[in-house]
Amino acid sequence: MARESKKAKRERAIEVCDRMGQHYADAKPALDFTDAFTLTIAVLLSAQTTDAAVNKATPELFARWGTPEAMAQADPDEVAEVIHSLGFYKTKSRHCVECARTIMSDFGGQVPSTMEELTRLPGVGRKTANIVLNHAFGQVEGIAVDTHVYRIATRLKLTNASTPAAAEADLLSVIPSELWGRVNQEWILFGRQVCTARSQSCGDCWLADICPSAGKTGNPTAKRRPRRTRG
């Protein structure tokens, strides 16, 4: 098979986004939040677990420590008890408290609104920062590459990167900036409903005609699982 040109890959990526937009026009964030702080914490907690699980844990969490001021004074062990149903809850509880303390000490109690400042918060990486910037501040600086986006981008041959961070750079190079903000929410739905981690429903997929992996068995990402990184 001839190597795909950058122009052709870009055109295919745009077509993917167009079709995603048609199927998931009403896509909304799956995590429950009320402001920039609760969004930051919810996304931080969502690493290596489901949004549904996070939404079950956060009502009590935010009722007790729903502001940076309150969370900064919390005992990490008490936070851990509230979120114990989530994966890596001890590390996440520590990050929640440290994140709030940094917001209080370095940013005057307000969640920062730049990529550079957000990624200074404990437990917050580019994925989390991209989501917070998009949904809390209406700013789009990149694409939040979670496990779903990474898997789909790999199967679509839009990246062959070994990490989500590197995959983001590849996606930014072939997807126009005006489409970046939609990718995470729409591709997550596609990854949950059609192109799942365990199977590919190629026969029912409306991307099959432009997907190089359509009809092929196996998971292209299985042989090179990315190292777990900060959200």
PDB file of C-alpha atoms in Angstrom:
ATOM      1  CA  MET A   1       0.000   0.000   0.000  1.00  0.00           C
ATOM      2  CA  ALA A   2       1.367   3.393  -1.012  1.00  0.00           C
ATOM      3  CA  ARG A   3       2.300   5.745   1.793  1.00  0.00           C
ATOM      4  CA  GLU A   4      -0.424   8.298   2.439  1.00  0.00           C
ATOM      5  CA  SER A   5       0.580  11.887   1.763  1.00  0.00           C
ATOM      6  CA  LYS A   6       0.192  14.542   4.458  1.00  0.00           C
ATOM      7  CA  LYS A   7      -2.410  16.286   2.303  1.00  0.00           C
ATOM      8  CA  ALA A   8      -4.439  13.105   1.887  1.00  0.00           C
ATOM      9  CA  LYS A   9      -4.203  12.326   5.609  1.00  0.00           C
ATOM     10  CA  ARG A  10      -5.370  15.831   6.459  1.00  0.00           C
ATOM     11  CA  GLU A  11      -8.334  15.519   4.089  1.00  0.00           C
ATOM     12  CA  ARG A  12      -9.251  12.160   5.623  1.00  0.00           C
ATOM     13  CA  ALA A  13      -8.932  13.563   9.152  1.00  0.00           C
ATOM     14  CA  ILE A  14     -11.293  16.412   8.251  1.00  0.00           C
ATOM     15  CA  GLU A  15     -13.783  13.922   6.815  1.00  0.00           C
ATOM     16  CA  VAL A  16     -13.574  11.897  10.028  1.00  0.00           C
ATOM     17  CA  CYS A  17     -14.345  15.014  12.061  1.00  0.00           C
ATOM     18  CA  ASP A  18     -17.215  15.980   9.770  1.00  0.00           C
ATOM     19  CA  ARG A  19     -18.840  12.572  10.163  1.00  0.00           C
ATOM     20  CA  MET A  20     -18.248  12.559  13.919  1.00  0.00           C
ATOM     21  CA  GLY A  21     -19.960  15.941  14.122  1.00  0.00           C
ATOM     22  CA  GLN A  22     -22.970  14.658  12.199  1.00  0.00           C
ATOM     23  CA  HIS A  23     -23.406  11.644  14.476  1.00  0.00           C
ATOM     24  CA  TYR A  24     -22.616  13.367  17.763  1.00  0.00           C
ATOM     25  CA  ALA A  25     -23.878  16.898  17.203  1.00  0.00           C
ATOM     26  CA  ASP A  26     -25.229  17.099  20.751  1.00  0.00           C
ATOM     27  CA  ALA A  27     -22.162  15.688  22.494  1.00  0.00           C
ATOM     28  CA  LYS A  28     -21.660  17.167  25.957  1.00  0.00           C
ATOM     29  CA  PRO A  29     -19.167  16.565  28.759  1.00  0.00           C
ATOM     30  CA  ALA A  30     -19.978  13.350  30.611  1.00  0.00           C
ATOM     31  CA  LEU A  31     -18.506  14.551  33.906  1.00  0.00           C
ATOM     32  CA  ASP A  32     -20.664  16.501  36.349  1.00  0.00           C
ATOM     33  CA  PHE A  33     -19.247  19.879  37.415  1.00  0.00           C
ATOM     34  CA  THR A  34     -20.378  23.384  38.315  1.00  0.00           C
ATOM     35  CA  ASP A  35     -17.283  25.535  37.849  1.00  0.00           C
ATOM     36  CA  ALA A  36     -13.633  25.496  36.819  1.00  0.00           C
ATOM     37  CA  PHE A  37     -12.486  23.981  40.119  1.00  0.00           C
ATOM     38  CA  THR A  38     -14.965  21.104  40.226  1.00  0.00           C
ATOM     39  CA  LEU A  39     -14.234  20.418  36.542  1.00  0.00           C
ATOM     40  CA  THR A  40     -10.495  20.293  37.214  1.00  0.00           C
ATOM     41  CA  ILE A  41     -10.951  17.875  40.092  1.00  0.00           C
ATOM     42  CA  ALA A  42     -13.443  15.701  38.191  1.00  0.00           C
ATOM     43  CA  VAL A  43     -11.119  15.347  35.194  1.00  0.00           C
ATOM     44  CA  LEU A  44      -8.171  14.661  37.497  1.00  0.00           C
ATOM     45  CA  LEU A  45     -10.182  11.856  39.101  1.00  0.00           C
ATOM     46  CA  SER A  46     -11.249  10.376  35.757  1.00  0.00           C
ATOM     47  CA  ALA A  47      -7.805   8.968  34.914  1.00  0.00           C
ATOM     48  CA  GLN A  48      -7.879   5.156  34.675  1.00  0.00           C
ATOM     49  CA  THR A  49     -11.592   4.992  35.557  1.00  0.00           C
ATOM     50  CA  THR A  50     -14.963   5.789  34.017  1.00  0.00           C
ATOM     51  CA  ASP A  51     -16.784   9.114  34.037  1.00  0.00           C
ATOM     52  CA  ALA A  52     -19.823   7.344  35.497  1.00  0.00           C
ATOM     53  CA  ALA A  53     -17.752   6.158  38.458  1.00  0.00           C
ATOM     54  CA  VAL A  54     -16.413   9.678  39.003  1.00  0.00           C
ATOM     55  CA  ASN A  55     -19.939  11.117  38.928  1.00  0.00           C
ATOM     56  CA  LYS A  56     -20.950   8.727  41.710  1.00  0.00           C
ATOM     57  CA  ALA A  57     -18.085   9.878  43.918  1.00  0.00           C
ATOM     58  CA  THR A  58     -18.105  13.629  43.358  1.00  0.00           C
ATOM     59  CA  PRO A  59     -21.465  14.630  44.929  1.00  0.00           C
ATOM     60  CA  GLU A  60     -20.181  13.872  48.436  1.00  0.00           C
ATOM     61  CA  LEU A  61     -16.688  15.072  47.569  1.00  0.00           C
ATOM     62  CA  PHE A  62     -17.890  18.467  46.365  1.00  0.00           C
ATOM     63  CA  ALA A  63     -20.473  18.788  49.138  1.00  0.00           C
ATOM     64  CA  ARG A  64     -17.616  18.614  51.637  1.00  0.00           C
ATOM     65  CA  TRP A  65     -14.775  20.227  49.685  1.00  0.00           C
ATOM     66  CA  GLY A  66     -16.254  21.960  46.642  1.00  0.00           C
ATOM     67  CA  THR A  67     -13.974  25.003  46.647  1.00  0.00           C
ATOM     68  CA  PRO A  68     -10.204  25.443  46.540  1.00  0.00           C
ATOM     69  CA  GLU A  69     -10.357  26.929  50.042  1.00  0.00           C
ATOM     70  CA  ALA A  70     -12.141  23.912  51.492  1.00  0.00           C
ATOM     71  CA  MET A  71     -10.141  21.284  49.596  1.00  0.00           C
ATOM     72  CA  ALA A  72      -6.850  22.919  50.547  1.00  0.00           C
ATOM     73  CA  GLN A  73      -7.668  22.302  54.200  1.00  0.00           C
ATOM     74  CA  ALA A  74      -8.845  18.733  53.720  1.00  0.00           C
ATOM     75  CA  ASP A  75      -7.060  15.686  55.079  1.00  0.00           C
ATOM     76  CA  PRO A  76      -5.964  13.555  52.087  1.00  0.00           C
ATOM     77  CA  ASP A  77      -6.925  10.421  54.013  1.00  0.00           C
ATOM     78  CA  GLU A  78     -10.489  11.689  54.419  1.00  0.00           C
ATOM     79  CA  VAL A  79     -10.659  12.576  50.729  1.00  0.00           C
ATOM     80  CA  ALA A  80      -9.383   9.079  49.938  1.00  0.00           C
ATOM     81  CA  GLU A  81     -12.244   7.559  51.933  1.00  0.00           C
ATOM     82  CA  VAL A  82     -14.776   9.459  49.824  1.00  0.00           C
ATOM     83  CA  ILE A  83     -13.222   8.474  46.480  1.00  0.00           C
ATOM     84  CA  HIS A  84     -12.068   4.987  47.452  1.00  0.00           C
ATOM     85  CA  SER A  85     -14.228   3.442  44.696  1.00  0.00           C
ATOM     86  CA  LEU A  86     -12.003   5.031  42.054  1.00  0.00           C
ATOM     87  CA  GLY A  87      -8.749   3.617  40.745  1.00  0.00           C
ATOM     88  CA  PHE A  88      -5.553   4.968  42.309  1.00  0.00           C
ATOM     89  CA  TYR A  89      -7.674   6.780  44.886  1.00  0.00           C
ATOM     90  CA  LYS A  90      -4.826   7.374  47.332  1.00  0.00           C
ATOM     91  CA  THR A  91      -2.694   9.170  44.743  1.00  0.00           C
ATOM     92  CA  LYS A  92      -5.712  11.054  43.437  1.00  0.00           C
ATOM     93  CA  SER A  93      -6.746  12.194  46.911  1.00  0.00           C
ATOM     94  CA  ARG A  94      -3.277  13.592  47.482  1.00  0.00           C
ATOM     95  CA  HIS A  95      -3.357  15.357  44.124  1.00  0.00           C
ATOM     96  CA  CYS A  96      -6.774  16.855  44.885  1.00  0.00           C
ATOM     97  CA  VAL A  97      -5.525  18.452  48.080  1.00  0.00           C
ATOM     98  CA  GLU A  98      -2.174  19.520  46.614  1.00  0.00           C
ATOM     99  CA  CYS A  99      -3.923  20.958  43.555  1.00  0.00           C
ATOM    100  CA  ALA A 100      -6.226  23.044  45.742  1.00  0.00           C
ATOM    101  CA  ARG A 101      -3.336  24.231  47.889  1.00  0.00           C
ATOM    102  CA  THR A 102      -1.407  25.326  44.808  1.00  0.00           C
ATOM    103  CA  ILE A 103      -4.453  27.191  43.499  1.00  0.00           C
ATOM    104  CA  MET A 104      -4.678  29.002  46.837  1.00  0.00           C
ATOM    105  CA  SER A 105      -0.980  29.739  47.243  1.00  0.00           C
ATOM    106  CA  ASP A 106       0.011  30.521  43.651  1.00  0.00           C
ATOM    107  CA  PHE A 107      -3.171  31.728  41.957  1.00  0.00           C
ATOM    108  CA  GLY A 108      -5.130  33.601  44.594  1.00  0.00           C
ATOM    109  CA  GLY A 109      -7.783  30.944  44.950  1.00  0.00           C
ATOM    110  CA  GLN A 110      -8.749  31.014  41.260  1.00  0.00           C
ATOM    111  CA  VAL A 111      -8.200  28.162  38.809  1.00  0.00           C
ATOM    112  CA  PRO A 112      -5.666  29.488  36.269  1.00  0.00           C
ATOM    113  CA  SER A 113      -6.718  29.867  32.648  1.00  0.00           C
ATOM    114  CA  THR A 114      -3.554  29.139  30.681  1.00  0.00           C
ATOM    115  CA  MET A 115      -1.987  25.847  29.647  1.00  0.00           C
ATOM    116  CA  GLU A 116       1.324  26.723  31.292  1.00  0.00           C
ATOM    117  CA  GLU A 117      -0.281  27.570  34.625  1.00  0.00           C
ATOM    118  CA  LEU A 118      -2.773  24.701  34.661  1.00  0.00           C
ATOM    119  CA  THR A 119      -0.059  22.121  34.089  1.00  0.00           C
ATOM    120  CA  ARG A 120       1.737  23.450  37.151  1.00  0.00           C
ATOM    121  CA  LEU A 121      -1.079  22.060  39.283  1.00  0.00           C
ATOM    122  CA  PRO A 122      -0.341  18.655  40.868  1.00  0.00           C
ATOM    123  CA  GLY A 123      -2.023  15.854  38.943  1.00  0.00           C
ATOM    124  CA  VAL A 124      -2.879  18.059  35.967  1.00  0.00           C
ATOM    125  CA  GLY A 125      -1.321  17.261  32.602  1.00  0.00           C
ATOM    126  CA  ARG A 126      -2.131  18.415  29.084  1.00  0.00           C
ATOM    127  CA  LYS A 127      -5.243  16.252  28.762  1.00  0.00           C
ATOM    128  CA  THR A 128      -6.863  17.694  31.861  1.00  0.00           C
ATOM    129  CA  ALA A 129      -5.704  21.214  31.025  1.00  0.00           C
ATOM    130  CA  ASN A 130      -7.156  20.992  27.516  1.00  0.00           C
ATOM    131  CA  ILE A 131     -10.549  19.968  28.895  1.00  0.00           C
ATOM    132  CA  VAL A 132     -10.558  22.684  31.568  1.00  0.00           C
ATOM    133  CA  LEU A 133      -9.531  25.368  29.098  1.00  0.00           C
ATOM    134  CA  ASN A 134     -12.226  24.272  26.669  1.00  0.00           C
ATOM    135  CA  HIS A 135     -15.192  23.798  28.988  1.00  0.00           C
ATOM    136  CA  ALA A 136     -14.429  26.242  31.781  1.00  0.00           C
ATOM    137  CA  PHE A 137     -12.835  29.104  29.851  1.00  0.00           C
ATOM    138  CA  GLY A 138     -13.926  28.610  26.245  1.00  0.00           C
ATOM    139  CA  GLN A 139     -10.330  28.333  25.063  1.00  0.00           C
ATOM    140  CA  VAL A 140      -9.043  25.658  22.697  1.00  0.00           C
ATOM    141  CA  GLU A 141      -5.281  25.147  22.626  1.00  0.00           C
ATOM    142  CA  GLY A 142      -5.103  21.474  21.742  1.00  0.00           C
ATOM    143  CA  ILE A 143      -6.870  18.114  21.804  1.00  0.00           C
ATOM    144  CA  ALA A 144      -7.441  16.165  24.998  1.00  0.00           C
ATOM    145  CA  VAL A 145      -6.062  12.725  24.112  1.00  0.00           C
ATOM    146  CA  ASP A 146      -7.432  10.099  26.479  1.00  0.00           C
ATOM    147  CA  THR A 147      -7.424   6.341  25.931  1.00  0.00           C
ATOM    148  CA  HIS A 148     -10.399   6.486  23.539  1.00  0.00           C
ATOM    149  CA  VAL A 149      -8.984   9.274  21.381  1.00  0.00           C
ATOM    150  CA  TYR A 150      -5.573   7.588  21.337  1.00  0.00           C
ATOM    151  CA  ARG A 151      -7.024   4.228  20.310  1.00  0.00           C
ATOM    152  CA  ILE A 152      -9.204   5.684  17.562  1.00  0.00           C
ATOM    153  CA  ALA A 153      -6.455   7.911  16.173  1.00  0.00           C
ATOM    154  CA  THR A 154      -4.179   4.869  16.032  1.00  0.00           C
ATOM    155  CA  ARG A 155      -6.738   2.682  14.288  1.00  0.00           C
ATOM    156  CA  LEU A 156      -7.436   5.471  11.813  1.00  0.00           C
ATOM    157  CA  LYS A 157      -3.674   5.655  11.158  1.00  0.00           C
ATOM    158  CA  LEU A 158      -3.659   9.348  11.983  1.00  0.00           C
ATOM    159  CA  THR A 159      -0.800   8.624  14.376  1.00  0.00           C
ATOM    160  CA  ASN A 160       1.636   5.832  15.131  1.00  0.00           C
ATOM    161  CA  ALA A 161       2.838   7.534  18.304  1.00  0.00           C
ATOM    162  CA  SER A 162       3.702   5.428  21.340  1.00  0.00           C
ATOM    163  CA  THR A 163       2.205   7.905  23.825  1.00  0.00           C
ATOM    164  CA  PRO A 164      -0.958  10.048  23.972  1.00  0.00           C
ATOM    165  CA  ALA A 165       1.176  13.186  24.242  1.00  0.00           C
ATOM    166  CA  ALA A 166       2.924  12.417  20.981  1.00  0.00           C
ATOM    167  CA  ALA A 167      -0.390  11.429  19.416  1.00  0.00           C
ATOM    168  CA  GLU A 168      -1.781  14.867  20.230  1.00  0.00           C
ATOM    169  CA  ALA A 169       0.997  16.511  18.253  1.00  0.00           C
ATOM    170  CA  ASP A 170       0.190  14.291  15.267  1.00  0.00           C
ATOM    171  CA  LEU A 171      -3.518  15.094  15.451  1.00  0.00           C
ATOM    172  CA  LEU A 172      -2.893  18.817  15.730  1.00  0.00           C
ATOM    173  CA  SER A 173      -0.873  18.622  12.524  1.00  0.00           C
ATOM    174  CA  VAL A 174      -3.679  17.060  10.446  1.00  0.00           C
ATOM    175  CA  ILE A 175      -6.862  18.443  12.055  1.00  0.00           C
ATOM    176  CA  PRO A 176      -7.640  22.155  11.542  1.00  0.00           C
ATOM    177  CA  SER A 177      -7.604  24.166  14.774  1.00  0.00           C
ATOM    178  CA  GLU A 178     -11.289  25.084  14.479  1.00  0.00           C
ATOM    179  CA  LEU A 179     -12.152  21.395  14.919  1.00  0.00           C
ATOM    180  CA  TRP A 180      -9.906  20.639  17.900  1.00  0.00           C
ATOM    181  CA  GLY A 181     -12.450  21.456  20.587  1.00  0.00           C
ATOM    182  CA  ARG A 182     -14.958  18.863  19.370  1.00  0.00           C
ATOM    183  CA  VAL A 183     -12.629  15.905  19.050  1.00  0.00           C
ATOM    184  CA  ASN A 184     -12.469  14.671  22.644  1.00  0.00           C
ATOM    185  CA  GLN A 185     -16.208  14.506  23.354  1.00  0.00           C
ATOM    186  CA  GLU A 186     -17.218  13.094  19.962  1.00  0.00           C
ATOM    187  CA  TRP A 187     -14.423  10.525  19.705  1.00  0.00           C
ATOM    188  CA  ILE A 188     -15.057   9.336  23.263  1.00  0.00           C
ATOM    189  CA  LEU A 189     -18.667   8.535  22.341  1.00  0.00           C
ATOM    190  CA  PHE A 190     -17.501   6.760  19.185  1.00  0.00           C
ATOM    191  CA  GLY A 191     -14.953   4.801  21.222  1.00  0.00           C
ATOM    192  CA  ARG A 192     -17.589   3.697  23.710  1.00  0.00           C
ATOM    193  CA  GLN A 193     -20.315   2.840  21.213  1.00  0.00           C
ATOM    194  CA  VAL A 194     -18.596   1.647  18.031  1.00  0.00           C
ATOM    195  CA  CYS A 195     -14.821   1.316  18.105  1.00  0.00           C
ATOM    196  CA  THR A 196     -14.337  -0.133  21.567  1.00  0.00           C
ATOM    197  CA  ALA A 197     -11.125  -1.350  23.141  1.00  0.00           C
ATOM    198  CA  ARG A 198     -12.155  -4.997  22.910  1.00  0.00           C
ATOM    199  CA  SER A 199     -13.819  -5.012  19.514  1.00  0.00           C
ATOM    200  CA  GLN A 200     -14.275  -3.065  16.310  1.00  0.00           C
ATOM    201  CA  SER A 201     -17.816  -3.014  14.880  1.00  0.00           C
ATOM    202  CA  CYS A 202     -16.524  -2.379  11.380  1.00  0.00           C
ATOM    203  CA  GLY A 203     -19.635  -3.773   9.697  1.00  0.00           C
ATOM    204  CA  ASP A 204     -21.782  -1.106  11.319  1.00  0.00           C
ATOM    205  CA  CYS A 205     -19.195   1.680  11.303  1.00  0.00           C
ATOM    206  CA  TRP A 206     -19.806   4.801   9.239  1.00  0.00           C
ATOM    207  CA  LEU A 207     -16.047   5.404   9.056  1.00  0.00           C
ATOM    208  CA  ALA A 208     -15.186   1.984   7.637  1.00  0.00           C
ATOM    209  CA  ASP A 209     -14.698   3.253   4.081  1.00  0.00           C
ATOM    210  CA  ILE A 210     -11.980   5.700   5.196  1.00  0.00           C
ATOM    211  CA  CYS A 211     -10.432   3.660   8.015  1.00  0.00           C
ATOM    212  CA  PRO A 212      -7.251   1.695   7.165  1.00  0.00           C
ATOM    213  CA  SER A 213      -7.956  -0.713  10.034  1.00  0.00           C
ATOM    214  CA  ALA A 214     -11.522  -1.589   8.993  1.00  0.00           C
ATOM    215  CA  GLY A 215     -12.087  -5.323   8.864  1.00  0.00           C
ATOM    216  CA  LYS A 216      -8.761  -6.134  10.470  1.00  0.00           C
ATOM    217  CA  THR A 217      -8.576  -8.014  13.744  1.00  0.00           C
ATOM    218  CA  GLY A 218      -6.538  -7.049  16.750  1.00  0.00           C
ATOM    219  CA  ASN A 219      -5.859  -3.828  18.551  1.00  0.00           C
ATOM    220  CA  PRO A 220      -3.066  -1.717  16.992  1.00  0.00           C
ATOM    221  CA  THR A 221      -2.276  -0.195  20.369  1.00  0.00           C
ATOM    222  CA  ALA A 222      -2.006  -3.488  22.235  1.00  0.00           C
ATOM    223  CA  LYS A 223       1.684  -4.084  21.548  1.00  0.00           C
ATOM    224  CA  ARG A 224       2.760  -0.695  22.783  1.00  0.00           C
ATOM    225  CA  ARG A 225       0.704   0.332  25.738  1.00  0.00           C
ATOM    226  CA  PRO A 226       1.615   3.924  26.600  1.00  0.00           C
ATOM    227  CA  ARG A 227       3.083   4.664  29.986  1.00  0.00           C
ATOM    228  CA  ARG A 228       0.497   6.032  32.382  1.00  0.00           C
ATOM    229  CA  THR A 229       0.909   9.785  32.514  1.00  0.00           C
ATOM    230  CA  ARG A 230      -0.618  12.655  34.399  1.00  0.00           C
ATOM    231  CA  GLY A 231      -4.069  13.684  33.198  1.00  0.00           C
TER     232      GLY A 231
END
